[in-house]
mmCIF file of C-alpha atoms in Angstrom:
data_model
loop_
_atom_site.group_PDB
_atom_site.id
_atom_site.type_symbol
_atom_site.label_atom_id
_atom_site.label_comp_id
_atom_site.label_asym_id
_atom_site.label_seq_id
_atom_site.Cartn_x
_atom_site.Cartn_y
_atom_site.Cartn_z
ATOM 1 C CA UNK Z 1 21.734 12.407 -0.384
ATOM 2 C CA UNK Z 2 18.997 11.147 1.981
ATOM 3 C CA UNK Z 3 17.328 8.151 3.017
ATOM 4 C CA UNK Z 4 14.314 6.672 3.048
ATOM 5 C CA UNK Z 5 12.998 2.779 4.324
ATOM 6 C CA UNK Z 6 9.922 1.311 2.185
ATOM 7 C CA UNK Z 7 7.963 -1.383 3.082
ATOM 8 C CA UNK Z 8 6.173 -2.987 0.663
ATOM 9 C CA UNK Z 9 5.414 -6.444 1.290
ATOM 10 C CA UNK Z 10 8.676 -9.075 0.222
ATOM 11 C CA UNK Z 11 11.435 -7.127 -0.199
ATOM 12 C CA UNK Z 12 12.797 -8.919 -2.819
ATOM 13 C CA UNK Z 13 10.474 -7.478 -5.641
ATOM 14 C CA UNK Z 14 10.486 -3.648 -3.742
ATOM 15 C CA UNK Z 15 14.474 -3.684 -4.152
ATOM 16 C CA UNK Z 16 14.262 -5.043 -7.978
ATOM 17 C CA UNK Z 17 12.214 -2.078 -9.007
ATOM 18 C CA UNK Z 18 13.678 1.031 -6.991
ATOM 19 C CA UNK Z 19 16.865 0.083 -8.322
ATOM 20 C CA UNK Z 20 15.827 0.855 -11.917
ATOM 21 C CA UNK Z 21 15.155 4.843 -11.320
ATOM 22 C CA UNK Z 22 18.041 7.221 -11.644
ATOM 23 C CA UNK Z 23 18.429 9.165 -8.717
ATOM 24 C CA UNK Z 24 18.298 5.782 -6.603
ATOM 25 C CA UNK Z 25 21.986 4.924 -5.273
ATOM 26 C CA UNK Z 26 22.012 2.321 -3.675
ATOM 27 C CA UNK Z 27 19.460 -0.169 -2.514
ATOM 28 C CA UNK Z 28 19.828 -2.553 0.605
ATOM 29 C CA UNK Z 29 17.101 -5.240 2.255
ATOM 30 C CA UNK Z 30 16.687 -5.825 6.018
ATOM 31 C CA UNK Z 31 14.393 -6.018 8.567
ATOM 32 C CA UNK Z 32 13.127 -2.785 10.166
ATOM 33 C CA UNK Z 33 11.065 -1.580 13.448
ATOM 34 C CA UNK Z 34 10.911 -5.159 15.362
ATOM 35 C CA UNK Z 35 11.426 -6.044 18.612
ATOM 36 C CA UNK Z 36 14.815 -7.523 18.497
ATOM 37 C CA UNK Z 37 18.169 -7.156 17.904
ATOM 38 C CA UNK Z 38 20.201 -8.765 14.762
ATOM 39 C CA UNK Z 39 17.098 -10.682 13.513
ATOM 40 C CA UNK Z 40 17.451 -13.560 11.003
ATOM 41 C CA UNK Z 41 15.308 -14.264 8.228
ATOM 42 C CA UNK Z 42 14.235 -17.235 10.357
ATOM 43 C CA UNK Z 43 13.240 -14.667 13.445
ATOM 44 C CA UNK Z 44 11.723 -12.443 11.272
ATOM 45 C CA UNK Z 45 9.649 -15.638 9.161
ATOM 46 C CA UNK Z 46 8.409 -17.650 11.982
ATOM 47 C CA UNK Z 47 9.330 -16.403 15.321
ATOM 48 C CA UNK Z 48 7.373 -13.117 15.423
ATOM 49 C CA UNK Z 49 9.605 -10.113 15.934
ATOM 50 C CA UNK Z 50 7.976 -7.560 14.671
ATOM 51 C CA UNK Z 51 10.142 -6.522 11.939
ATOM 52 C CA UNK Z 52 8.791 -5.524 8.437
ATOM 53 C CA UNK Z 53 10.715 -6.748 5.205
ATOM 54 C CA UNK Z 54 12.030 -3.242 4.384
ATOM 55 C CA UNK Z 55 14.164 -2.025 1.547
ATOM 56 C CA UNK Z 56 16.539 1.064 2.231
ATOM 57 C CA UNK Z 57 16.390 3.283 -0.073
ATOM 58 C CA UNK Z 58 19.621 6.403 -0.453
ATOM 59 C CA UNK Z 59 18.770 8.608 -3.214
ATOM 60 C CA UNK Z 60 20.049 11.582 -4.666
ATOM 61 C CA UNK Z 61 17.362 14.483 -3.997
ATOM 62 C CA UNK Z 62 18.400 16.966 -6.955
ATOM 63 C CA UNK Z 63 17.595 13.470 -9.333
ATOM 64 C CA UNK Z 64 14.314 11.936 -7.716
ATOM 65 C CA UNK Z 65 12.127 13.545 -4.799
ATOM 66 C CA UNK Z 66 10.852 11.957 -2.084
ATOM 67 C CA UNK Z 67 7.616 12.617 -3.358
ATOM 68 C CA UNK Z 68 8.316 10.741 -6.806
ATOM 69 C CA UNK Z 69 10.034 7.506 -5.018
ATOM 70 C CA UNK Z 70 6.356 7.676 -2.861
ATOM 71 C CA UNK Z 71 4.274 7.899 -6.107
ATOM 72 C CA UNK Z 72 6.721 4.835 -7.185
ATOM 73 C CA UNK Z 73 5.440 3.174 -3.705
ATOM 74 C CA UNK Z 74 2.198 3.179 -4.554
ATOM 75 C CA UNK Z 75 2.264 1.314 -7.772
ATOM 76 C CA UNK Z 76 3.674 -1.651 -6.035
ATOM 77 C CA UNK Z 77 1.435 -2.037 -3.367
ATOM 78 C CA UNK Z 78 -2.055 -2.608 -2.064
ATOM 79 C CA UNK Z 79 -2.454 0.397 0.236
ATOM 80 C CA UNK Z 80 -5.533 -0.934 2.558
ATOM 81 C CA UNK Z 81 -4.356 -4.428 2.646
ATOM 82 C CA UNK Z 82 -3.214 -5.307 6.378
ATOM 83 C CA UNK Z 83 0.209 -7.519 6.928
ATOM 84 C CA UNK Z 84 -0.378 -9.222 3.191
ATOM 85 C CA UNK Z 85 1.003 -8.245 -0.457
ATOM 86 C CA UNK Z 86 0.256 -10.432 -2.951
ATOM 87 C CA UNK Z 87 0.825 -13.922 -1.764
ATOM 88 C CA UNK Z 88 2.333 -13.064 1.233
ATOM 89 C CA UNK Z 89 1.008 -12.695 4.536
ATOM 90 C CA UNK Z 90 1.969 -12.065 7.905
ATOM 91 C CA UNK Z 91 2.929 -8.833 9.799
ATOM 92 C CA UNK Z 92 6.537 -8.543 8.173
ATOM 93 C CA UNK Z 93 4.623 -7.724 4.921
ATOM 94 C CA UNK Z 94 3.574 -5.040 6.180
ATOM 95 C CA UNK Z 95 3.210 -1.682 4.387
ATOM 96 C CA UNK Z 96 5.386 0.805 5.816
ATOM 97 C CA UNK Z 97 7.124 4.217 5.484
ATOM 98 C CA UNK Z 98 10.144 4.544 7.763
ATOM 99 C CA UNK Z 99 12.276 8.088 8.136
ATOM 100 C CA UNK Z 100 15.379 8.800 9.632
ATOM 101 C CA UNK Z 101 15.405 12.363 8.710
ATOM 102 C CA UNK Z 102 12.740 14.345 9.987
ATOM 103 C CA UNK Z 103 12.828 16.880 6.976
ATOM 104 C CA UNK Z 104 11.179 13.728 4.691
ATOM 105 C CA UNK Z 105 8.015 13.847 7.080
ATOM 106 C CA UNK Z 106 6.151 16.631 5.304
ATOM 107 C CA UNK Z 107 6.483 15.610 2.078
ATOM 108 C CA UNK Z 108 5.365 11.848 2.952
ATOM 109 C CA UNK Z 109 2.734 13.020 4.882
ATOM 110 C CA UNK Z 110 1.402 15.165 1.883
ATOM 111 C CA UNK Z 111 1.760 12.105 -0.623
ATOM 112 C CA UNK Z 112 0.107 9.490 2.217
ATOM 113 C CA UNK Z 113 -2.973 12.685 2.426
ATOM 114 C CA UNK Z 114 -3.294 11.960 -1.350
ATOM 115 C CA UNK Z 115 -3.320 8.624 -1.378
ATOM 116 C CA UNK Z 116 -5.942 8.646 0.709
ATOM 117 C CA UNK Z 117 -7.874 11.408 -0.888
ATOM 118 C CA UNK Z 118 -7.634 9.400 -4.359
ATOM 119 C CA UNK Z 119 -8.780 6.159 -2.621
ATOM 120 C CA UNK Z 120 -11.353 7.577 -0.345
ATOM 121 C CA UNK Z 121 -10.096 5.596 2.744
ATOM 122 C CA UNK Z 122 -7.540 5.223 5.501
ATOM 123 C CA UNK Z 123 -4.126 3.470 4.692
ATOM 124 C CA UNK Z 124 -3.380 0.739 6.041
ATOM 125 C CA UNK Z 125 0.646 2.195 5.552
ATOM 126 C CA UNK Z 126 2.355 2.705 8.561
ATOM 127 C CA UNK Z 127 3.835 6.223 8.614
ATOM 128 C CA UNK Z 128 6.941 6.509 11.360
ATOM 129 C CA UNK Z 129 10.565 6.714 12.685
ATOM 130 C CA UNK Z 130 12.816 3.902 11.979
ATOM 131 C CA UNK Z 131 13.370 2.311 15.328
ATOM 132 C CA UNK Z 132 15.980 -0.056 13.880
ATOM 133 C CA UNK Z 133 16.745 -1.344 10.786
ATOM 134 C CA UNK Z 134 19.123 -4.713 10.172
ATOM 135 C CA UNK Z 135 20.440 -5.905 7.120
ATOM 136 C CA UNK Z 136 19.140 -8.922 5.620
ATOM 137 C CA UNK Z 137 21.314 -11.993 4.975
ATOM 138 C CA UNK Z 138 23.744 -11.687 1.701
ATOM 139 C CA UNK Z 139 21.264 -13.911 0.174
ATOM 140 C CA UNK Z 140 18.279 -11.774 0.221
ATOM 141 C CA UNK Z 141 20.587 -8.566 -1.532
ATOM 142 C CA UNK Z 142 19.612 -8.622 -5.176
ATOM 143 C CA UNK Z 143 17.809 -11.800 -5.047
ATOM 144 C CA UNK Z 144 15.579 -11.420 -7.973
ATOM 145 C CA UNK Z 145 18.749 -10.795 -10.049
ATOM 146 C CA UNK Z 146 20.772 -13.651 -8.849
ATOM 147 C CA UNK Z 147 17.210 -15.254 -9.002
ATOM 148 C CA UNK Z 148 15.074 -14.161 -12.400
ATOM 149 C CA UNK Z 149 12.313 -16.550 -11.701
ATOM 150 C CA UNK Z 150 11.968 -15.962 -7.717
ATOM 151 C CA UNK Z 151 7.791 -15.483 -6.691
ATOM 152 C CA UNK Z 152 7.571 -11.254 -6.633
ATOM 153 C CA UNK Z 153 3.765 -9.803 -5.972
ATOM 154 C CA UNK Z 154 5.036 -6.982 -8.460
ATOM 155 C CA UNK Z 155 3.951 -7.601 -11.910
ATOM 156 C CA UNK Z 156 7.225 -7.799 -14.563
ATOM 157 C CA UNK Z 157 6.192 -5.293 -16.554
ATOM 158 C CA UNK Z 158 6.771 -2.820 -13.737
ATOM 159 C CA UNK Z 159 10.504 -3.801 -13.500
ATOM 160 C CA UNK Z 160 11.073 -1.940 -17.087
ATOM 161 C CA UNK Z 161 9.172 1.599 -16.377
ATOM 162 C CA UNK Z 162 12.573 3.337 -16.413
ATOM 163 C CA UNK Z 163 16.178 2.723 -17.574
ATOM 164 C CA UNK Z 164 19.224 3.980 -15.942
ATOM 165 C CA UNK Z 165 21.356 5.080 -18.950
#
């Protein structure tokens, strides 16, 4: 198993669609690489601590490769677009690749090279350690389950690309 923390803009829509691929155990949202400890959505909303809405991602590497959950990543996001996905703004929409384990760094700096070659420009991803990473309120887990119409920047039809059978 390994790890891996995406940011992608809200992390309600980035949780709804990793959970779909097989490989993917479990899913989790929180706030990751701010400024302070045991942030609340409120600190993270409106009082500027750095945090990025991040979804943690523990996969099963002999199902789905880091490389393949990346490729996923870059469906769902806007790759130059600074602190803003869809119709959210501010710096916890961020874009942002966060590792815990060192031995993802070579394969996420290969698929961020690509990225860049097949655009033609400089991401505006943020590739680094995890500093921190805090759970998000019970609220926020699932939400676009417990929620079906909740705003997502993700188009729908992106929720259905696999099927875990």
């Amino acid at each position: 198993m390994a790890t891996i923390y995406l940011a992608a803009g809200c992390f309600w829509g980035t949780q709804k669609f990793f959970d779909q691929f097989d490989g993917v155990l479990s899913t989790q949202t929180g706030y990751a690489n701010g400024n302070t400890e045991n942030p609340s959505y409120e600190d993270v909303k409106h009082h500027h601590s750095g945090h990025a809405e991040t979804v943690k991602i523990d996969f099963d590497e002999s199902r789905i490769s880091i490389e393949k959950l990346l490729d996923y990543y870059f469906m769902i996001i806007d790759p130059v677009s600074v602190n803003k996905q869809g119709e959210d703004e501010g710096e916890q929409y961020r874009t942002g690749i966060y590792y815990a384990d060192e031995f993802l760094l070579p394969a996420v700096a290969a698929v961020v090279r690509k990225q860049e070659e097949k655009i033609g420009a400089k991401l505006a991803v943020e590739v680094l350690p995890l500093k921190n990473f805090y759970t998000a309120e019970e609220y926020h887990q699932k939400y676009l389950d417990k929620n079906p119409g909740g705003y997502c920047h993700i188009k729908p039809s992106l929720f259905k690309l696999a099927s875990k059978a």
